[in-house]
Amino acid sequence: MDAADPLRDCRALFHGIDESDVVAYLDGNSLGRPTIEATEAITAAVTQWSGRLIRGWDEQWFDLPLTIGDRLGQVLLGAAPGQTTIGDSTTVLLYKLARGALALRPGRTEIVLDTDNFPTDRYVLEGIAAEVGLELRWITVDPAAGVEADAVRDAVSDRTALVVLSHVAYRSGFLADAESITLAAHAAGALVLWDLCHSVGSVPIELDAWGVDFAVGCTYKYLNGGPGSPAFGYVHAAHQEAFRQPIWGWMGRRDPFEMAAGYVPAEGIRRLISGTPAVLGMIAMRSTIDLIDRVGIDAVRAKSIRLTEHALDLCRDLVPGARVGSPLDPARRGGHVTLDHPRFREALPRLWDRGVLPDFRAPEGLRLGPSPLSTSYTEVLTGVRTIAEVLADP
């Protein structure tokens, strides 16, 4: 399978493949490996910092959130220029986008979300609801599946201001039908905010074509931006003139260097920015965006499906007692799979000691998240064999 892999040469572009004690890295859906080109780019940025000093802002840095945002939108989001920016954490951008969206639907009283969405999404929306006096309408989902369009149709009404869901469920890997769900929300007059953290760089996304209003996502998973690399935010062009986000900062103001009195939001997507962006934090992701542009997201998706199918086949053969906690149909699944077993919590540190790195999600789920650009089929085989050996050891 590795010999026939059309993406096999990509593996050599990453640091640490054969230089560490890791024999199977199966957590690319939490933190991607660094590319060699990314570390070189960060070194070059430090050199620019030391040589150009404050001049670097005028020469390149000031517009990086927008230029990298446009590149990300073009290659991976299906977004026309001027709708995507980089900056802040996912949590902060989610708050800014949700508050800005709610202000566009005055008089409506409900936010729709699901019970198994990622904790940040649930906590931020709980806080916003308490802050502005709105109600949360919960869609109860099977943790081994996700939110279907019919459930959204049943939940939304003329009271719904905003629907917030994850494109790929963090626990099960369920791939939501974003286009149908967006249409269902719009039919009720509601806006939609999609969390793309577990899908960007793993599955094809077409925000403009799907009519998505807002989106947010992190860059340290399949985009290999590094620990804590800044997130991205998307605001559809149709909403930008009226959109007002709640954290007013100097770099999101019109003519920021005027240092004038009073806040006047900048034109376009720049109004989503608040303060000074993390320049070094956004450099690394560019190499992965360029790499996916070269090989194509469809090739990435095809290998992702093959890797997760490979993992599930091996688990059926080698790991008795493990239950699949993800959709079996690969078309309904993102880039990772979850297996459930009562001994996985205690097995995780032993797996890490042996150089096999999945992650654990309570109550008893082991997530296997191979990254198509850097993970080999042999790596998956080694990982599943080791899982079987650890479980067999009393």
Short mmCIF file of C-alpha atoms in Angstrom, two decimals, residues 12 43 130 235-236 248 271 281 346-347 372 392:
data_model
loop_
_atom_site.label_atom_id
_atom_site.label_comp_id
_atom_site.label_asym_id
_atom_site.label_seq_id
_atom_site.Cartn_x
_atom_site.Cartn_y
_atom_site.Cartn_z
CA ALA A 12 9.90 12.98 3.47
CA THR A 43 14.06 30.72 10.93
CA ALA A 130 -26.00 34.05 29.69
CA VAL A 235 -17.22 36.05 7.16
CA HIS A 236 -19.21 35.81 3.94
CA TRP A 248 -12.71 46.36 19.27
CA ARG A 271 -12.77 44.30 10.96
CA GLY A 281 2.64 31.72 14.80
CA GLU A 346 -5.17 2.77 31.15
CA ALA A 347 -3.61 1.63 27.86
CA PRO A 372 -2.58 11.72 4.87
CA ALA A 392 -3.46 -8.51 25.62
#
